Amino acid sequence: DGRPPANEDGTANETLYDQVVRLRQLMSILETQYSGDEIVLVFPDGGSPALLSCLIAGIPLNKCHALNFAPGEIRFNVNMENSLKLLDEKISSPEYNDAVTMGNEQLVALRTAPVEEEEKKFVDPSPSATAETVAIKPSKQSELAKALAADGQKEIPGSPDFFSFGALGAAGS
C-alpha cells in the first residue's frame, strides 16, 4: 500500500498522503478554536513541520525535504512569504546542493547494487503477534527497482524526494 516498513521504536509508518490529511485536520481545528491567537506547534521530527510549511505556502511536496527542520530548530512566523523565502535560501545553499548530490550518488549505488535473492524476515508488528510469529516476505524495494528499470524509469512518478528528518517545532502567527 506504499507505506514505509513498520518500526519498533514507535515511529509512524505513514505515507505522505496520511501526513497531509493529519496536518490539514490539525490546521482546521486550530483555525476554528484559536483564530487570531498565536500558536506554538512542537513536532517530534523535522519532516512534519517542513510538510506543514509546504502546505501553507503552496510549495510542491517534492521540495519538502529542503525545508526540513534540524534537531532543536525553532522557526517563528511560519507563513507563506517566509516559507517561500526560506525555500529559495535553502535550495541555493552549498550544503543543500552537497546533500542532493550525495543523495543522488547513494540512490544510483542502491539501484545498481546486485539484487539479493534471499527473502527478508520480519516480525509481525500487530498486537496479536507473538514472539514466535515470523513471516517471510520478498524485498519490496528490489521488486520496485526491477519494475522501474523494466519501464525505463529512474524514479516513481510524482513521488516526493525526502532526506533525513530533524526534530522540533514551528511557530505560527
JSON list of C-alpha atoms in Angstrom, two decimals:
[
{"chain": "A", "resi": 1, "resn": "ASP", "atom": "CA", "xyz": [0.00, 0.00, 0.00]},
{"chain": "A", "resi": 2, "resn": "GLY", "atom": "CA", "xyz": [3.02, 2.32, -0.33]},
{"chain": "A", "resi": 3, "resn": "ARG", "atom": "CA", "xyz": [3.74, 2.59, 3.36]},
{"chain": "A", "resi": 4, "resn": "PRO", "atom": "CA", "xyz": [7.26, 2.52, 4.73]},
{"chain": "A", "resi": 5, "resn": "PRO", "atom": "CA", "xyz": [8.04, -0.56, 6.83]},
{"chain": "A", "resi": 6, "resn": "ALA", "atom": "CA", "xyz": [6.77, -0.62, 10.41]},
{"chain": "A", "resi": 7, "resn": "ASN", "atom": "CA", "xyz": [9.26, 0.42, 13.08]},
{"chain": "A", "resi": 8, "resn": "GLU", "atom": "CA", "xyz": [9.92, -0.95, 16.54]},
{"chain": "A", "resi": 9, "resn": "ASP", "atom": "CA", "xyz": [10.70, 2.48, 18.01]},
{"chain": "A", "resi": 10, "resn": "GLY", "atom": "CA", "xyz": [7.17, 3.86, 17.70]},
{"chain": "A", "resi": 11, "resn": "THR", "atom": "CA", "xyz": [7.89, 5.93, 14.61]},
{"chain": "A", "resi": 12, "resn": "ALA", "atom": "CA", "xyz": [4.76, 6.10, 12.49]},
{"chain": "A", "resi": 13, "resn": "ASN", "atom": "CA", "xyz": [4.86, 4.36, 9.14]},
{"chain": "A", "resi": 14, "resn": "GLU", "atom": "CA", "xyz": [2.62, 6.87, 7.38]},
{"chain": "A", "resi": 15, "resn": "THR", "atom": "CA", "xyz": [2.53, 7.80, 3.75]},
{"chain": "A", "resi": 16, "resn": "LEU", "atom": "CA", "xyz": [2.96, 11.42, 2.73]},
{"chain": "A", "resi": 17, "resn": "TYR", "atom": "CA", "xyz": [-0.76, 11.50, 1.98]},
{"chain": "A", "resi": 18, "resn": "ASP", "atom": "CA", "xyz": [-1.55, 10.35, 5.55]},
{"chain": "A", "resi": 19, "resn": "GLN", "atom": "CA", "xyz": [0.59, 13.18, 6.94]},
{"chain": "A", "resi": 20, "resn": "VAL", "atom": "CA", "xyz": [-1.05, 15.76, 4.68]},
{"chain": "A", "resi": 21, "resn": "VAL", "atom": "CA", "xyz": [-4.51, 14.68, 5.85]},
{"chain": "A", "resi": 22, "resn": "ARG", "atom": "CA", "xyz": [-3.49, 14.83, 9.52]},
{"chain": "A", "resi": 23, "resn": "LEU", "atom": "CA", "xyz": [-1.90, 18.27, 9.14]},
{"chain": "A", "resi": 24, "resn": "ARG", "atom": "CA", "xyz": [-4.93, 19.67, 7.30]},
{"chain": "A", "resi": 25, "resn": "GLN", "atom": "CA", "xyz": [-7.19, 18.37, 10.07]},
{"chain": "A", "resi": 26, "resn": "LEU", "atom": "CA", "xyz": [-4.91, 19.93, 12.69]},
{"chain": "A", "resi": 27, "resn": "MET", "atom": "CA", "xyz": [-4.93, 23.30, 10.95]},
{"chain": "A", "resi": 28, "resn": "SER", "atom": "CA", "xyz": [-8.71, 23.21, 10.58]},
{"chain": "A", "resi": 29, "resn": "ILE", "atom": "CA", "xyz": [-9.16, 22.57, 14.30]},
{"chain": "A", "resi": 30, "resn": "LEU", "atom": "CA", "xyz": [-6.62, 25.24, 15.27]},
{"chain": "A", "resi": 31, "resn": "GLU", "atom": "CA", "xyz": [-8.24, 27.77, 12.95]},
{"chain": "A", "resi": 32, "resn": "THR", "atom": "CA", "xyz": [-11.67, 27.02, 14.38]},
{"chain": "A", "resi": 33, "resn": "GLN", "atom": "CA", "xyz": [-10.70, 27.05, 18.05]},
{"chain": "A", "resi": 34, "resn": "TYR", "atom": "CA", "xyz": [-7.85, 29.58, 18.16]},
{"chain": "A", "resi": 35, "resn": "SER", "atom": "CA", "xyz": [-8.50, 32.01, 15.30]},
{"chain": "A", "resi": 36, "resn": "GLY", "atom": "CA", "xyz": [-6.50, 35.20, 15.84]},
{"chain": "A", "resi": 37, "resn": "ASP", "atom": "CA", "xyz": [-4.26, 33.69, 18.52]},
{"chain": "A", "resi": 38, "resn": "GLU", "atom": "CA", "xyz": [-0.57, 32.98, 18.22]},
{"chain": "A", "resi": 39, "resn": "ILE", "atom": "CA", "xyz": [0.07, 29.24, 18.17]},
{"chain": "A", "resi": 40, "resn": "VAL", "atom": "CA", "xyz": [3.18, 27.23, 19.01]},
{"chain": "A", "resi": 41, "resn": "LEU", "atom": "CA", "xyz": [3.45, 23.77, 17.46]},
{"chain": "A", "resi": 42, "resn": "VAL", "atom": "CA", "xyz": [6.05, 21.26, 18.62]},
{"chain": "A", "resi": 43, "resn": "PHE", "atom": "CA", "xyz": [6.83, 18.24, 16.42]},
{"chain": "A", "resi": 44, "resn": "PRO", "atom": "CA", "xyz": [8.85, 15.11, 17.18]},
{"chain": "A", "resi": 45, "resn": "ASP", "atom": "CA", "xyz": [10.63, 15.28, 13.83]},
{"chain": "A", "resi": 46, "resn": "GLY", "atom": "CA", "xyz": [11.71, 17.78, 11.21]},
{"chain": "A", "resi": 47, "resn": "GLY", "atom": "CA", "xyz": [9.67, 16.43, 8.33]},
{"chain": "A", "resi": 48, "resn": "SER", "atom": "CA", "xyz": [6.17, 17.19, 9.60]},
{"chain": "A", "resi": 49, "resn": "PRO", "atom": "CA", "xyz": [6.75, 20.92, 10.17]},
{"chain": "A", "resi": 50, "resn": "ALA", "atom": "CA", "xyz": [8.51, 21.10, 6.79]},
{"chain": "A", "resi": 51, "resn": "LEU", "atom": "CA", "xyz": [5.46, 19.49, 5.19]},
{"chain": "A", "resi": 52, "resn": "LEU", "atom": "CA", "xyz": [3.19, 21.93, 7.01]},
{"chain": "A", "resi": 53, "resn": "SER", "atom": "CA", "xyz": [5.33, 24.83, 5.72]},
{"chain": "A", "resi": 54, "resn": "CYS", "atom": "CA", "xyz": [4.88, 23.50, 2.17]},
{"chain": "A", "resi": 55, "resn": "LEU", "atom": "CA", "xyz": [1.13, 23.21, 2.62]},
{"chain": "A", "resi": 56, "resn": "ILE", "atom": "CA", "xyz": [0.90, 26.76, 4.00]},
{"chain": "A", "resi": 57, "resn": "ALA", "atom": "CA", "xyz": [2.99, 28.22, 1.16]},
{"chain": "A", "resi": 58, "resn": "GLY", "atom": "CA", "xyz": [1.70, 26.10, -1.71]},
{"chain": "A", "resi": 59, "resn": "ILE", "atom": "CA", "xyz": [5.17, 24.64, -2.30]},
{"chain": "A", "resi": 60, "resn": "PRO", "atom": "CA", "xyz": [5.21, 21.38, -4.28]},
{"chain": "A", "resi": 61, "resn": "LEU", "atom": "CA", "xyz": [5.66, 18.48, -1.88]},
{"chain": "A", "resi": 62, "resn": "ASN", "atom": "CA", "xyz": [8.70, 17.19, -3.78]},
{"chain": "A", "resi": 63, "resn": "LYS", "atom": "CA", "xyz": [10.54, 20.24, -2.39]},
{"chain": "A", "resi": 64, "resn": "CYS", "atom": "CA", "xyz": [9.56, 19.46, 1.21]},
{"chain": "A", "resi": 65, "resn": "HIS", "atom": "CA", "xyz": [12.96, 17.98, 2.09]},
{"chain": "A", "resi": 66, "resn": "ALA", "atom": "CA", "xyz": [14.58, 21.39, 1.56]},
{"chain": "A", "resi": 67, "resn": "LEU", "atom": "CA", "xyz": [12.57, 22.81, 4.46]},
{"chain": "A", "resi": 68, "resn": "ASN", "atom": "CA", "xyz": [13.30, 20.00, 6.96]},
{"chain": "A", "resi": 69, "resn": "PHE", "atom": "CA", "xyz": [13.92, 21.24, 10.46]},
{"chain": "A", "resi": 70, "resn": "ALA", "atom": "CA", "xyz": [17.25, 20.45, 12.10]},
{"chain": "A", "resi": 71, "resn": "PRO", "atom": "CA", "xyz": [17.20, 18.88, 15.58]},
{"chain": "A", "resi": 72, "resn": "GLY", "atom": "CA", "xyz": [16.15, 21.55, 18.07]},
{"chain": "A", "resi": 73, "resn": "GLU", "atom": "CA", "xyz": [15.43, 24.14, 15.38]},
{"chain": "A", "resi": 74, "resn": "ILE", "atom": "CA", "xyz": [12.72, 26.71, 16.04]},
{"chain": "A", "resi": 75, "resn": "ARG", "atom": "CA", "xyz": [11.17, 28.90, 13.35]},
{"chain": "A", "resi": 76, "resn": "PHE", "atom": "CA", "xyz": [8.99, 31.88, 14.09]},
{"chain": "A", "resi": 77, "resn": "ASN", "atom": "CA", "xyz": [6.25, 33.34, 11.92]},
{"chain": "A", "resi": 78, "resn": "VAL", "atom": "CA", "xyz": [5.87, 30.37, 9.61]},
{"chain": "A", "resi": 79, "resn": "ASN", "atom": "CA", "xyz": [3.72, 31.74, 6.81]},
{"chain": "A", "resi": 80, "resn": "MET", "atom": "CA", "xyz": [3.57, 31.72, 3.02]},
{"chain": "A", "resi": 81, "resn": "GLU", "atom": "CA", "xyz": [6.03, 34.55, 2.44]},
{"chain": "A", "resi": 82, "resn": "ASN", "atom": "CA", "xyz": [8.62, 33.32, 4.96]},
{"chain": "A", "resi": 83, "resn": "SER", "atom": "CA", "xyz": [8.39, 29.71, 3.76]},
{"chain": "A", "resi": 84, "resn": "LEU", "atom": "CA", "xyz": [8.93, 30.71, 0.12]},
{"chain": "A", "resi": 85, "resn": "LYS", "atom": "CA", "xyz": [11.88, 32.91, 1.10]},
{"chain": "A", "resi": 86, "resn": "LEU", "atom": "CA", "xyz": [13.43, 30.11, 3.17]},
{"chain": "A", "resi": 87, "resn": "LEU", "atom": "CA", "xyz": [12.97, 27.63, 0.32]},
{"chain": "A", "resi": 88, "resn": "ASP", "atom": "CA", "xyz": [14.89, 29.93, -2.04]},
{"chain": "A", "resi": 89, "resn": "GLU", "atom": "CA", "xyz": [17.68, 30.32, 0.53]},
{"chain": "A", "resi": 90, "resn": "LYS", "atom": "CA", "xyz": [17.94, 26.60, 1.24]},
{"chain": "A", "resi": 91, "resn": "ILE", "atom": "CA", "xyz": [17.90, 25.49, -2.40]},
{"chain": "A", "resi": 92, "resn": "SER", "atom": "CA", "xyz": [20.68, 27.92, -3.31]},
{"chain": "A", "resi": 93, "resn": "SER", "atom": "CA", "xyz": [22.94, 26.93, -0.38]},
{"chain": "A", "resi": 94, "resn": "PRO", "atom": "CA", "xyz": [26.07, 24.81, -0.97]},
{"chain": "A", "resi": 95, "resn": "GLU", "atom": "CA", "xyz": [25.05, 22.48, 1.88]},
{"chain": "A", "resi": 96, "resn": "TYR", "atom": "CA", "xyz": [21.76, 21.69, 0.15]},
{"chain": "A", "resi": 97, "resn": "ASN", "atom": "CA", "xyz": [23.46, 21.05, -3.18]},
{"chain": "A", "resi": 98, "resn": "ASP", "atom": "CA", "xyz": [26.04, 18.79, -1.49]},
{"chain": "A", "resi": 99, "resn": "ALA", "atom": "CA", "xyz": [23.24, 16.83, 0.23]},
{"chain": "A", "resi": 100, "resn": "VAL", "atom": "CA", "xyz": [21.34, 16.42, -3.05]},
{"chain": "A", "resi": 101, "resn": "THR", "atom": "CA", "xyz": [24.50, 15.27, -4.86]},
{"chain": "A", "resi": 102, "resn": "MET", "atom": "CA", "xyz": [25.30, 12.77, -2.11]},
{"chain": "A", "resi": 103, "resn": "GLY", "atom": "CA", "xyz": [21.70, 11.52, -2.08]},
{"chain": "A", "resi": 104, "resn": "ASN", "atom": "CA", "xyz": [21.70, 11.04, -5.86]},
{"chain": "A", "resi": 105, "resn": "GLU", "atom": "CA", "xyz": [25.00, 9.12, -5.69]},
{"chain": "A", "resi": 106, "resn": "GLN", "atom": "CA", "xyz": [23.63, 6.86, -2.95]},
{"chain": "A", "resi": 107, "resn": "LEU", "atom": "CA", "xyz": [20.44, 6.30, -4.94]},
{"chain": "A", "resi": 108, "resn": "VAL", "atom": "CA", "xyz": [22.43, 5.24, -8.01]},
{"chain": "A", "resi": 109, "resn": "ALA", "atom": "CA", "xyz": [24.51, 2.90, -5.86]},
{"chain": "A", "resi": 110, "resn": "LEU", "atom": "CA", "xyz": [21.40, 1.35, -4.31]},
{"chain": "A", "resi": 111, "resn": "ARG", "atom": "CA", "xyz": [19.70, 0.89, -7.68]},
{"chain": "A", "resi": 112, "resn": "THR", "atom": "CA", "xyz": [22.76, -0.69, -9.27]},
{"chain": "A", "resi": 113, "resn": "ALA", "atom": "CA", "xyz": [23.58, -2.97, -6.34]},
{"chain": "A", "resi": 114, "resn": "PRO", "atom": "CA", "xyz": [23.02, -6.65, -7.07]},
{"chain": "A", "resi": 115, "resn": "VAL", "atom": "CA", "xyz": [19.59, -7.84, -6.02]},
{"chain": "A", "resi": 116, "resn": "GLU", "atom": "CA", "xyz": [19.71, -10.41, -3.27]},
{"chain": "A", "resi": 117, "resn": "GLU", "atom": "CA", "xyz": [17.62, -13.47, -3.96]},
{"chain": "A", "resi": 118, "resn": "GLU", "atom": "CA", "xyz": [17.14, -14.12, -0.25]},
{"chain": "A", "resi": 119, "resn": "GLU", "atom": "CA", "xyz": [13.86, -13.16, 1.25]},
{"chain": "A", "resi": 120, "resn": "LYS", "atom": "CA", "xyz": [13.96, -10.99, 4.34]},
{"chain": "A", "resi": 121, "resn": "LYS", "atom": "CA", "xyz": [12.37, -11.96, 7.64]},
{"chain": "A", "resi": 122, "resn": "PHE", "atom": "CA", "xyz": [10.22, -9.55, 9.52]},
{"chain": "A", "resi": 123, "resn": "VAL", "atom": "CA", "xyz": [8.28, -9.71, 12.75]},
{"chain": "A", "resi": 124, "resn": "ASP", "atom": "CA", "xyz": [4.54, -9.08, 12.50]},
{"chain": "A", "resi": 125, "resn": "PRO", "atom": "CA", "xyz": [4.03, -5.76, 14.38]},
{"chain": "A", "resi": 126, "resn": "SER", "atom": "CA", "xyz": [0.33, -6.37, 15.10]},
{"chain": "A", "resi": 127, "resn": "PRO", "atom": "CA", "xyz": [-0.72, -6.66, 18.76]},
{"chain": "A", "resi": 128, "resn": "SER", "atom": "CA", "xyz": [-1.92, -10.22, 18.20]},
{"chain": "A", "resi": 129, "resn": "ALA", "atom": "CA", "xyz": [1.51, -11.36, 17.04]},
{"chain": "A", "resi": 130, "resn": "THR", "atom": "CA", "xyz": [3.62, -13.48, 19.35]},
{"chain": "A", "resi": 131, "resn": "ALA", "atom": "CA", "xyz": [7.40, -13.59, 19.54]},
{"chain": "A", "resi": 132, "resn": "GLU", "atom": "CA", "xyz": [7.30, -16.83, 17.56]},
{"chain": "A", "resi": 133, "resn": "THR", "atom": "CA", "xyz": [5.24, -15.28, 14.72]},
{"chain": "A", "resi": 134, "resn": "VAL", "atom": "CA", "xyz": [7.67, -14.61, 11.91]},
{"chain": "A", "resi": 135, "resn": "ALA", "atom": "CA", "xyz": [6.69, -14.17, 8.28]},
{"chain": "A", "resi": 136, "resn": "ILE", "atom": "CA", "xyz": [8.81, -14.22, 5.16]},
{"chain": "A", "resi": 137, "resn": "LYS", "atom": "CA", "xyz": [8.40, -11.50, 2.55]},
{"chain": "A", "resi": 138, "resn": "PRO", "atom": "CA", "xyz": [10.50, -10.61, -0.50]},
{"chain": "A", "resi": 139, "resn": "SER", "atom": "CA", "xyz": [12.22, -7.27, -0.57]},
{"chain": "A", "resi": 140, "resn": "LYS", "atom": "CA", "xyz": [9.65, -4.82, -1.93]},
{"chain": "A", "resi": 141, "resn": "GLN", "atom": "CA", "xyz": [12.41, -2.31, -2.70]},
{"chain": "A", "resi": 142, "resn": "SER", "atom": "CA", "xyz": [14.09, -4.79, -5.03]},
{"chain": "A", "resi": 143, "resn": "GLU", "atom": "CA", "xyz": [10.81, -5.57, -6.76]},
{"chain": "A", "resi": 144, "resn": "LEU", "atom": "CA", "xyz": [10.11, -1.87, -7.24]},
{"chain": "A", "resi": 145, "resn": "ALA", "atom": "CA", "xyz": [13.62, -1.23, -8.59]},
{"chain": "A", "resi": 146, "resn": "LYS", "atom": "CA", "xyz": [13.21, -4.07, -11.11]},
{"chain": "A", "resi": 147, "resn": "ALA", "atom": "CA", "xyz": [9.80, -2.80, -12.23]},
{"chain": "A", "resi": 148, "resn": "LEU", "atom": "CA", "xyz": [11.06, 0.76, -12.69]},
{"chain": "A", "resi": 149, "resn": "ALA", "atom": "CA", "xyz": [14.13, -0.43, -14.60]},
{"chain": "A", "resi": 150, "resn": "ALA", "atom": "CA", "xyz": [11.93, -2.57, -16.87]},
{"chain": "A", "resi": 151, "resn": "ASP", "atom": "CA", "xyz": [9.85, 0.52, -17.69]},
{"chain": "A", "resi": 152, "resn": "GLY", "atom": "CA", "xyz": [12.97, 2.65, -18.22]},
{"chain": "A", "resi": 153, "resn": "GLN", "atom": "CA", "xyz": [12.09, 4.90, -15.29]},
{"chain": "A", "resi": 154, "resn": "LYS", "atom": "CA", "xyz": [14.55, 6.20, -12.74]},
{"chain": "A", "resi": 155, "resn": "GLU", "atom": "CA", "xyz": [12.06, 7.17, -10.05]},
{"chain": "A", "resi": 156, "resn": "ILE", "atom": "CA", "xyz": [8.48, 6.72, -9.00]},
{"chain": "A", "resi": 157, "resn": "PRO", "atom": "CA", "xyz": [6.36, 9.31, -10.86]},
{"chain": "A", "resi": 158, "resn": "GLY", "atom": "CA", "xyz": [5.06, 12.01, -8.52]},
{"chain": "A", "resi": 159, "resn": "SER", "atom": "CA", "xyz": [6.95, 10.67, -5.53]},
{"chain": "A", "resi": 160, "resn": "PRO", "atom": "CA", "xyz": [8.44, 13.13, -3.06]},
{"chain": "A", "resi": 161, "resn": "ASP", "atom": "CA", "xyz": [12.20, 13.27, -2.63]},
{"chain": "A", "resi": 162, "resn": "PHE", "atom": "CA", "xyz": [12.96, 13.17, 1.08]},
{"chain": "A", "resi": 163, "resn": "PHE", "atom": "CA", "xyz": [16.17, 13.19, 3.04]},
{"chain": "A", "resi": 164, "resn": "SER", "atom": "CA", "xyz": [16.63, 12.51, 6.75]},
{"chain": "A", "resi": 165, "resn": "PHE", "atom": "CA", "xyz": [14.39, 14.23, 9.24]},
{"chain": "A", "resi": 166, "resn": "GLY", "atom": "CA", "xyz": [15.39, 16.61, 12.03]},
{"chain": "A", "resi": 167, "resn": "ALA", "atom": "CA", "xyz": [13.48, 17.44, 15.20]},
{"chain": "A", "resi": 168, "resn": "LEU", "atom": "CA", "xyz": [11.34, 20.10, 16.85]},
{"chain": "A", "resi": 169, "resn": "GLY", "atom": "CA", "xyz": [8.84, 22.73, 16.18]},
{"chain": "A", "resi": 170, "resn": "ALA", "atom": "CA", "xyz": [7.29, 25.54, 14.29]},
{"chain": "A", "resi": 171, "resn": "ALA", "atom": "CA", "xyz": [5.59, 28.68, 15.46]},
{"chain": "A", "resi": 172, "resn": "GLY", "atom": "CA", "xyz": [2.83, 30.40, 13.55]},
{"chain": "A", "resi": 173, "resn": "SER", "atom": "CA", "xyz": [1.01, 33.65, 13.77]}
]
